[in-house]
Amino acid sequence: MPVISIDAKDDVLKATATYRQQRRHVIALYVLALSIIMALFGWLLSEQYKQEMAAAESHINARANVVMAWAKGGFSQSGQALFGLTELLALQDISDSNTNPQLQQALENLTQYVPLIDEIVLFDTQGRLLASGGGKWNTRFNISETAFFNALTKGGERELITPLQVSTGDQRPYFYHGRRFESSNSDVAGVVVSRIVPGVFTDVLEQMNIYDGESITLIDTDLKLIARYPSSEGSMAIGSQIVSPNMTQWLDSGEPALALKGASPIDGRMRLMRMQRVGAYPMLVIVGIDLHALLADWRQRTWIFVLIVAVMALLGAWGARHYLSRLTLADQLRQRIEEREQARAEAQVAAAAFQTHLGILITDAQGLILKVNDTFTRITGYSEVEIVGKTSRVFSSELHNAAFYRRLWKQVLKTGNWEGEIWNQRKNGELFPEWLTVSAVYGTGGVLTHYVTTMSDISERKAAEQEIHQLAFYDSLTGLANRRLFLDRMDAALKTLQRHQHCVALLFIDIDNFKQINDTLGHYQGDQLLQCVAQRMGQMLRDTDTLARLGADEFAVLIEGAESSRIQITQLAERIGHKLLAVLNEPIVLGGETVTITASIGIAVMEGDEHSVDEYLQQADLALFKAKDNGRHTLCFFDPAMQAALLAHVKLEADLYQAQENKQWLLYYQPQVNSCGTIIGVEALLRWEHPERGMVSPCEFIPLLESTELINDVGEWILAGACQQLARWAQHPRLSTLTISVNLSPQQFRDKHFLSRVEGVFARTQAPLSRLKLEVTESLFVAAQDETRHKMLALKAQGVRFSLDDFGTGYSSLAYLAQLPLDQLKIDQSFVQQVLDSQANASIVESTIALAGSLNLEVIAEGVETEAQQAWLLAHGCHVYQGYLFGQPVTVDEMERRIEKV
């Protein structure tokens, strides 16, 4: 048994202490890093929570101000009506209202035309009813004993509005708005009272855009419910008493507004609420946001952050554990080396080691093999008899050069051992990877006596690593680089651009109409096509180019040229692009069928690192879309104007939603005249007054509106405005005969709620529908003609008329002209403006006029700009016109002034 020296024992103790200290440092570092990450994420979540709440408070404050301003405006209508009536009463004899038809007519007009007022009545100084606008009040009704009447006649109040009061007649809640009037000598002569229906407030709230989780509630100062939107099952009825200590305390404080967070007294849901008085009126506005809906995204981010922290904690724990395992392994290795040093004189330790799962080979100091174990034979195929007496060069793979082996043996002689991965050769000639450890054994006096080599076959591990690498970086269908590998190579190319002063071209290739191939031939044949496409493109590219499949039928190519300028790389990319288009256009046989395909290519040139990988990808993608727009089977280079156009498009679309939210729309009207020049109608045209750009051209925003669902809401707003205008004009003799034409989008017409929306507008506005014309285009009749005809007939039954706009420019068909309930054809301005210069256009217009006559349809020509055009149209039987010759689109006030001057 060897004797261990005191110095050796001290070294062992020091090494053990160092190992333990390293373990403590690793654990402490892991705990510290995890604590910092959790603190950082906690701070981020806290800040985001504050931002969410601050944004919500700002939103409900703004919404409360809007509703308050609107409510004030509503009460102001009643106040203006009462003021005007008291001014009239000051000039009238009210001793007998039955003999005063002018007064009675004023009461009836105010009751009928002021939407807020349900009834308006007149009382004398004794509280007796003198007259009413709607005749709903009992003539013996007396209010002399009410506090409301006494406050106006004796208490010094000139004008007063009550909270909700239940009517003794129909048992419904109303506001009562009173104003006293005086005689010529300033004595109180009586009281005028308007009765306001709270349901009007509900109707207006229902027209507002409400976000998910948002609610708007109106209550009076006695905490009775006036209106709430949105309503839900079990909602409280109008006039229901609300019990809320917080509201009561706030009302008693006299503060104008209050913000709080808590359970709603209406539906019990936790809300962030803003309560605000409506000036001096007996009304309170409460805007609330459901905290559950408001914080849904924040909670989702919280869970994501928790998941990220958990993953980072697990990864950190795995890394720390891996590092600790290495420390443990190193300590164990140190211990084994020490043990081996102690037992190196004992040749029998070595014999026992032969019976392990590792292949073991022992040589003498000159490298001649002395012994191998069974595992070695199983790994290499060489038996002990075949290998003893030879050197290890017999199973060398020749994959490592002489310098590799020199470094290996140099380290063995210097440190006593070497370990690493190496490739060797089996007896049958097969190459295989192994993990090799070479250790030197020294005898007494430090003399080298043996080398002990251990080996383990790592072929399966290497194969698994290769398979993982293949799956991670290559497309399983085509064998091409996948998106991940392609992005890595793009990133590497981007980093070398500035250093080597050259450019790189990026090509996006998309097979045109690939979905049709999948739909007709099946997905298996589609996969065969993709493999053929990948093979053909690979044959056209250089070894230095990277071809990748990004997904589905999308491919990408990265072209690098040494020391190439932008012009050179552009020319190279164009040549390669045309080669790819040509080779892809060659016929392909799939399942016995011959298929010919085309492709579109977008190209972006990468020069400099001022743009990121994502930005260059976006440039190539934009160029690809441009190639598709240009008719497909072509290539297109990226132009900064594409990106500018895209950004402008995105900005305009965002502004459209703001326009809808902030009510930036305007309605203009263009006159339609007969052959005598008399205005017989107008067309309602949408205009957009942008807060920064001013008036935006309809050519810019109308197509964008048509491509979004906004067209349904905006179209309804246009129709409602036109119908309200018809209802107002119906009260004026000179305006009551005018018609208004309103354009309908095909998307708007095909909406499943179209009829209910339109009929709702008709019911709200009570417009004379015989004066309303709805203009539709020919594209509406391409599909679902039966459904279209059904909707048109439903509206025709209510008196609405239909005009076919832009006739002749789209899908003109005599079949649908005969089947659909049309009233008018509108000749497009593109034909009208060429009737004097183009015989073809003149013939088209002449035929259209004749066709309209044969079908008993009215005809109107738009875009008339000269007297010569009008004269030609008149001579050929067209008697109604629209165009700049007769007036540009103007506001309703300007249009009315023009008509009044005639």
JSON list of N, CA, C and O in Angstrom, two decimals, residues 440-476:
[
{"chain": "A", "resi": 440, "resn": "ALA", "atom": "N", "xyz": [-1.36, 8.67, -19.56]},
{"chain": "A", "resi": 440, "resn": "ALA", "atom": "CA", "xyz": [0.00, 8.12, -19.37]},
{"chain": "A", "resi": 440, "resn": "ALA", "atom": "C", "xyz": [0.12, 7.55, -17.95]},
{"chain": "A", "resi": 440, "resn": "ALA", "atom": "O", "xyz": [-0.37, 8.14, -16.99]},
{"chain": "A", "resi": 441, "resn": "VAL", "atom": "N", "xyz": [0.78, 6.39, -17.84]},
{"chain": "A", "resi": 441, "resn": "VAL", "atom": "CA", "xyz": [0.99, 5.73, -16.55]},
{"chain": "A", "resi": 441, "resn": "VAL", "atom": "C", "xyz": [2.49, 5.71, -16.24]},
{"chain": "A", "resi": 441, "resn": "VAL", "atom": "O", "xyz": [3.29, 5.29, -17.09]},
{"chain": "A", "resi": 442, "resn": "TYR", "atom": "N", "xyz": [2.82, 6.25, -15.05]},
{"chain": "A", "resi": 442, "resn": "TYR", "atom": "CA", "xyz": [4.23, 6.35, -14.66]},
{"chain": "A", "resi": 442, "resn": "TYR", "atom": "C", "xyz": [4.50, 5.40, -13.49]},
{"chain": "A", "resi": 442, "resn": "TYR", "atom": "O", "xyz": [3.67, 5.24, -12.59]},
{"chain": "A", "resi": 443, "resn": "GLY", "atom": "N", "xyz": [5.67, 4.82, -13.52]},
{"chain": "A", "resi": 443, "resn": "GLY", "atom": "CA", "xyz": [6.06, 3.93, -12.44]},
{"chain": "A", "resi": 443, "resn": "GLY", "atom": "C", "xyz": [6.90, 4.65, -11.40]},
{"chain": "A", "resi": 443, "resn": "GLY", "atom": "O", "xyz": [6.92, 5.88, -11.33]},
{"chain": "A", "resi": 444, "resn": "THR", "atom": "N", "xyz": [7.60, 3.86, -10.59]},
{"chain": "A", "resi": 444, "resn": "THR", "atom": "CA", "xyz": [8.44, 4.42, -9.54]},
{"chain": "A", "resi": 444, "resn": "THR", "atom": "C", "xyz": [9.54, 5.27, -10.15]},
{"chain": "A", "resi": 444, "resn": "THR", "atom": "O", "xyz": [10.20, 4.88, -11.13]},
{"chain": "A", "resi": 445, "resn": "GLY", "atom": "N", "xyz": [9.72, 6.44, -9.57]},
{"chain": "A", "resi": 445, "resn": "GLY", "atom": "CA", "xyz": [10.74, 7.37, -10.08]},
{"chain": "A", "resi": 445, "resn": "GLY", "atom": "C", "xyz": [10.26, 8.20, -11.23]},
{"chain": "A", "resi": 445, "resn": "GLY", "atom": "O", "xyz": [11.06, 8.92, -11.86]},
{"chain": "A", "resi": 446, "resn": "GLY", "atom": "N", "xyz": [8.96, 8.12, -11.55]},
{"chain": "A", "resi": 446, "resn": "GLY", "atom": "CA", "xyz": [8.40, 8.96, -12.61]},
{"chain": "A", "resi": 446, "resn": "GLY", "atom": "C", "xyz": [8.73, 8.48, -14.00]},
{"chain": "A", "resi": 446, "resn": "GLY", "atom": "O", "xyz": [8.68, 9.27, -14.94]},
{"chain": "A", "resi": 447, "resn": "VAL", "atom": "N", "xyz": [9.00, 7.20, -14.16]},
{"chain": "A", "resi": 447, "resn": "VAL", "atom": "CA", "xyz": [9.33, 6.66, -15.47]},
{"chain": "A", "resi": 447, "resn": "VAL", "atom": "C", "xyz": [8.05, 6.22, -16.17]},
{"chain": "A", "resi": 447, "resn": "VAL", "atom": "O", "xyz": [7.21, 5.52, -15.59]},
{"chain": "A", "resi": 448, "resn": "LEU", "atom": "N", "xyz": [7.87, 6.65, -17.43]},
{"chain": "A", "resi": 448, "resn": "LEU", "atom": "CA", "xyz": [6.70, 6.28, -18.23]},
{"chain": "A", "resi": 448, "resn": "LEU", "atom": "C", "xyz": [6.75, 4.79, -18.51]},
{"chain": "A", "resi": 448, "resn": "LEU", "atom": "O", "xyz": [7.74, 4.26, -19.04]},
{"chain": "A", "resi": 449, "resn": "THR", "atom": "N", "xyz": [5.64, 4.10, -18.15]},
{"chain": "A", "resi": 449, "resn": "THR", "atom": "CA", "xyz": [5.60, 2.66, -18.36]},
{"chain": "A", "resi": 449, "resn": "THR", "atom": "C", "xyz": [4.53, 2.22, -19.34]},
{"chain": "A", "resi": 449, "resn": "THR", "atom": "O", "xyz": [4.74, 1.29, -20.12]},
{"chain": "A", "resi": 450, "resn": "HIS", "atom": "N", "xyz": [3.36, 2.86, -19.31]},
{"chain": "A", "resi": 450, "resn": "HIS", "atom": "CA", "xyz": [2.25, 2.44, -20.17]},
{"chain": "A", "resi": 450, "resn": "HIS", "atom": "C", "xyz": [1.41, 3.64, -20.61]},
{"chain": "A", "resi": 450, "resn": "HIS", "atom": "O", "xyz": [1.50, 4.74, -20.03]},
{"chain": "A", "resi": 451, "resn": "TYR", "atom": "N", "xyz": [0.58, 3.37, -21.62]},
{"chain": "A", "resi": 451, "resn": "TYR", "atom": "CA", "xyz": [-0.51, 4.28, -22.00]},
{"chain": "A", "resi": 451, "resn": "TYR", "atom": "C", "xyz": [-1.81, 3.50, -21.91]},
{"chain": "A", "resi": 451, "resn": "TYR", "atom": "O", "xyz": [-1.90, 2.36, -22.42]},
{"chain": "A", "resi": 452, "resn": "VAL", "atom": "N", "xyz": [-2.81, 4.08, -21.26]},
{"chain": "A", "resi": 452, "resn": "VAL", "atom": "CA", "xyz": [-4.14, 3.48, -21.18]},
{"chain": "A", "resi": 452, "resn": "VAL", "atom": "C", "xyz": [-5.12, 4.35, -21.98]},
{"chain": "A", "resi": 452, "resn": "VAL", "atom": "O", "xyz": [-5.26, 5.56, -21.71]},
{"chain": "A", "resi": 453, "resn": "THR", "atom": "N", "xyz": [-5.76, 3.71, -22.94]},
{"chain": "A", "resi": 453, "resn": "THR", "atom": "CA", "xyz": [-6.72, 4.43, -23.81]},
{"chain": "A", "resi": 453, "resn": "THR", "atom": "C", "xyz": [-8.11, 3.84, -23.60]},
{"chain": "A", "resi": 453, "resn": "THR", "atom": "O", "xyz": [-8.27, 2.61, -23.68]},
{"chain": "A", "resi": 454, "resn": "THR", "atom": "N", "xyz": [-9.10, 4.71, -23.36]},
{"chain": "A", "resi": 454, "resn": "THR", "atom": "CA", "xyz": [-10.50, 4.28, -23.30]},
{"chain": "A", "resi": 454, "resn": "THR", "atom": "C", "xyz": [-11.26, 4.93, -24.44]},
{"chain": "A", "resi": 454, "resn": "THR", "atom": "O", "xyz": [-10.96, 6.07, -24.84]},
{"chain": "A", "resi": 455, "resn": "MET", "atom": "N", "xyz": [-12.26, 4.19, -24.98]},
{"chain": "A", "resi": 455, "resn": "MET", "atom": "CA", "xyz": [-13.02, 4.72, -26.12]},
{"chain": "A", "resi": 455, "resn": "MET", "atom": "C", "xyz": [-14.48, 4.32, -25.99]},
{"chain": "A", "resi": 455, "resn": "MET", "atom": "O", "xyz": [-14.81, 3.28, -25.41]},
{"chain": "A", "resi": 456, "resn": "SER", "atom": "N", "xyz": [-15.36, 5.19, -26.50]},
{"chain": "A", "resi": 456, "resn": "SER", "atom": "CA", "xyz": [-16.79, 4.89, -26.58]},
{"chain": "A", "resi": 456, "resn": "SER", "atom": "C", "xyz": [-17.31, 5.31, -27.94]},
{"chain": "A", "resi": 456, "resn": "SER", "atom": "O", "xyz": [-16.97, 6.39, -28.45]},
{"chain": "A", "resi": 457, "resn": "ASP", "atom": "N", "xyz": [-18.11, 4.43, -28.55]},
{"chain": "A", "resi": 457, "resn": "ASP", "atom": "CA", "xyz": [-18.68, 4.69, -29.87]},
{"chain": "A", "resi": 457, "resn": "ASP", "atom": "C", "xyz": [-19.80, 5.72, -29.74]},
{"chain": "A", "resi": 457, "resn": "ASP", "atom": "O", "xyz": [-20.79, 5.50, -29.02]},
{"chain": "A", "resi": 458, "resn": "ILE", "atom": "N", "xyz": [-19.68, 6.86, -30.43]},
{"chain": "A", "resi": 458, "resn": "ILE", "atom": "CA", "xyz": [-20.71, 7.93, -30.36]},
{"chain": "A", "resi": 458, "resn": "ILE", "atom": "C", "xyz": [-21.42, 8.09, -31.70]},
{"chain": "A", "resi": 458, "resn": "ILE", "atom": "O", "xyz": [-21.93, 9.17, -32.01]},
{"chain": "A", "resi": 459, "resn": "SER", "atom": "N", "xyz": [-21.46, 7.01, -32.50]},
{"chain": "A", "resi": 459, "resn": "SER", "atom": "CA", "xyz": [-22.09, 7.09, -33.82]},
{"chain": "A", "resi": 459, "resn": "SER", "atom": "C", "xyz": [-23.56, 7.48, -33.72]},
{"chain": "A", "resi": 459, "resn": "SER", "atom": "O", "xyz": [-24.06, 8.33, -34.46]},
{"chain": "A", "resi": 460, "resn": "GLU", "atom": "N", "xyz": [-24.28, 6.82, -32.79]},
{"chain": "A", "resi": 460, "resn": "GLU", "atom": "CA", "xyz": [-25.72, 7.10, -32.65]},
{"chain": "A", "resi": 460, "resn": "GLU", "atom": "C", "xyz": [-25.96, 8.54, -32.22]},
{"chain": "A", "resi": 460, "resn": "GLU", "atom": "O", "xyz": [-26.88, 9.20, -32.70]},
{"chain": "A", "resi": 461, "resn": "ARG", "atom": "N", "xyz": [-25.12, 9.02, -31.30]},
{"chain": "A", "resi": 461, "resn": "ARG", "atom": "CA", "xyz": [-25.28, 10.41, -30.86]},
{"chain": "A", "resi": 461, "resn": "ARG", "atom": "C", "xyz": [-25.03, 11.38, -32.00]},
{"chain": "A", "resi": 461, "resn": "ARG", "atom": "O", "xyz": [-25.75, 12.36, -32.19]},
{"chain": "A", "resi": 462, "resn": "LYS", "atom": "N", "xyz": [-24.00, 11.13, -32.80]},
{"chain": "A", "resi": 462, "resn": "LYS", "atom": "CA", "xyz": [-23.69, 12.01, -33.93]},
{"chain": "A", "resi": 462, "resn": "LYS", "atom": "C", "xyz": [-24.81, 11.98, -34.97]},
{"chain": "A", "resi": 462, "resn": "LYS", "atom": "O", "xyz": [-25.15, 13.01, -35.54]},
{"chain": "A", "resi": 463, "resn": "ALA", "atom": "N", "xyz": [-25.38, 10.78, -35.19]},
{"chain": "A", "resi": 463, "resn": "ALA", "atom": "CA", "xyz": [-26.48, 10.69, -36.15]},
{"chain": "A", "resi": 463, "resn": "ALA", "atom": "C", "xyz": [-27.69, 11.48, -35.68]},
{"chain": "A", "resi": 463, "resn": "ALA", "atom": "O", "xyz": [-28.37, 12.15, -36.46]},
{"chain": "A", "resi": 464, "resn": "ALA", "atom": "N", "xyz": [-27.95, 11.37, -34.35]},
{"chain": "A", "resi": 464, "resn": "ALA", "atom": "CA", "xyz": [-29.08, 12.12, -33.80]},
{"chain": "A", "resi": 464, "resn": "ALA", "atom": "C", "xyz": [-28.83, 13.62, -33.93]},
{"chain": "A", "resi": 464, "resn": "ALA", "atom": "O", "xyz": [-29.74, 14.39, -34.26]},
{"chain": "A", "resi": 465, "resn": "GLU", "atom": "N", "xyz": [-27.58, 14.04, -33.66]},
{"chain": "A", "resi": 465, "resn": "GLU", "atom": "CA", "xyz": [-27.26, 15.47, -33.80]},
{"chain": "A", "resi": 465, "resn": "GLU", "atom": "C", "xyz": [-27.44, 15.94, -35.23]},
{"chain": "A", "resi": 465, "resn": "GLU", "atom": "O", "xyz": [-27.93, 17.03, -35.49]},
{"chain": "A", "resi": 466, "resn": "GLN", "atom": "N", "xyz": [-27.03, 15.08, -36.18]},
{"chain": "A", "resi": 466, "resn": "GLN", "atom": "CA", "xyz": [-27.17, 15.44, -37.59]},
{"chain": "A", "resi": 466, "resn": "GLN", "atom": "C", "xyz": [-28.64, 15.56, -37.99]},
{"chain": "A", "resi": 466, "resn": "GLN", "atom": "O", "xyz": [-29.05, 16.46, -38.72]},
{"chain": "A", "resi": 467, "resn": "GLU", "atom": "N", "xyz": [-29.47, 14.62, -37.48]},
{"chain": "A", "resi": 467, "resn": "GLU", "atom": "CA", "xyz": [-30.89, 14.66, -37.78]},
{"chain": "A", "resi": 467, "resn": "GLU", "atom": "C", "xyz": [-31.54, 15.91, -37.19]},
{"chain": "A", "resi": 467, "resn": "GLU", "atom": "O", "xyz": [-32.36, 16.57, -37.84]},
{"chain": "A", "resi": 468, "resn": "ILE", "atom": "N", "xyz": [-31.16, 16.25, -35.98]},
{"chain": "A", "resi": 468, "resn": "ILE", "atom": "CA", "xyz": [-31.69, 17.46, -35.35]},
{"chain": "A", "resi": 468, "resn": "ILE", "atom": "C", "xyz": [-31.28, 18.69, -36.15]},
{"chain": "A", "resi": 468, "resn": "ILE", "atom": "O", "xyz": [-32.08, 19.60, -36.39]},
{"chain": "A", "resi": 469, "resn": "HIS", "atom": "N", "xyz": [-30.03, 18.71, -36.60]},
{"chain": "A", "resi": 469, "resn": "HIS", "atom": "CA", "xyz": [-29.55, 19.85, -37.40]},
{"chain": "A", "resi": 469, "resn": "HIS", "atom": "C", "xyz": [-30.33, 19.95, -38.71]},
{"chain": "A", "resi": 469, "resn": "HIS", "atom": "O", "xyz": [-30.71, 21.04, -39.15]},
{"chain": "A", "resi": 470, "resn": "GLN", "atom": "N", "xyz": [-30.57, 18.78, -39.33]},
{"chain": "A", "resi": 470, "resn": "GLN", "atom": "CA", "xyz": [-31.31, 18.78, -40.59]},
{"chain": "A", "resi": 470, "resn": "GLN", "atom": "C", "xyz": [-32.73, 19.30, -40.41]},
{"chain": "A", "resi": 470, "resn": "GLN", "atom": "O", "xyz": [-33.24, 20.10, -41.20]},
{"chain": "A", "resi": 471, "resn": "LEU", "atom": "N", "xyz": [-33.39, 18.84, -39.34]},
{"chain": "A", "resi": 471, "resn": "LEU", "atom": "CA", "xyz": [-34.75, 19.29, -39.08]},
{"chain": "A", "resi": 471, "resn": "LEU", "atom": "C", "xyz": [-34.81, 20.76, -38.72]},
{"chain": "A", "resi": 471, "resn": "LEU", "atom": "O", "xyz": [-35.78, 21.45, -39.03]},
{"chain": "A", "resi": 472, "resn": "ALA", "atom": "N", "xyz": [-33.76, 21.25, -38.04]},
{"chain": "A", "resi": 472, "resn": "ALA", "atom": "CA", "xyz": [-33.76, 22.63, -37.57]},
{"chain": "A", "resi": 472, "resn": "ALA", "atom": "C", "xyz": [-33.49, 23.63, -38.67]},
{"chain": "A", "resi": 472, "resn": "ALA", "atom": "O", "xyz": [-33.99, 24.75, -38.64]},
{"chain": "A", "resi": 473, "resn": "PHE", "atom": "N", "xyz": [-32.69, 23.24, -39.68]},
{"chain": "A", "resi": 473, "resn": "PHE", "atom": "CA", "xyz": [-32.22, 24.22, -40.65]},
{"chain": "A", "resi": 473, "resn": "PHE", "atom": "C", "xyz": [-32.60, 23.91, -42.10]},
{"chain": "A", "resi": 473, "resn": "PHE", "atom": "O", "xyz": [-32.27, 24.69, -42.98]},
{"chain": "A", "resi": 474, "resn": "TYR", "atom": "N", "xyz": [-33.28, 22.79, -42.36]},
{"chain": "A", "resi": 474, "resn": "TYR", "atom": "CA", "xyz": [-33.60, 22.44, -43.74]},
{"chain": "A", "resi": 474, "resn": "TYR", "atom": "C", "xyz": [-35.06, 22.03, -43.87]},
{"chain": "A", "resi": 474, "resn": "TYR", "atom": "O", "xyz": [-35.66, 21.48, -42.95]},
{"chain": "A", "resi": 475, "resn": "ASP", "atom": "N", "xyz": [-35.61, 22.33, -45.04]},
{"chain": "A", "resi": 475, "resn": "ASP", "atom": "CA", "xyz": [-37.00, 22.01, -45.32]},
{"chain": "A", "resi": 475, "resn": "ASP", "atom": "C", "xyz": [-37.14, 20.51, -45.58]},
{"chain": "A", "resi": 475, "resn": "ASP", "atom": "O", "xyz": [-36.40, 19.93, -46.39]},
{"chain": "A", "resi": 476, "resn": "SER", "atom": "N", "xyz": [-38.08, 19.87, -44.89]},
{"chain": "A", "resi": 476, "resn": "SER", "atom": "CA", "xyz": [-38.21, 18.42, -44.99]},
{"chain": "A", "resi": 476, "resn": "SER", "atom": "C", "xyz": [-38.73, 17.96, -46.35]},
{"chain": "A", "resi": 476, "resn": "SER", "atom": "O", "xyz": [-38.46, 16.83, -46.76]}
]
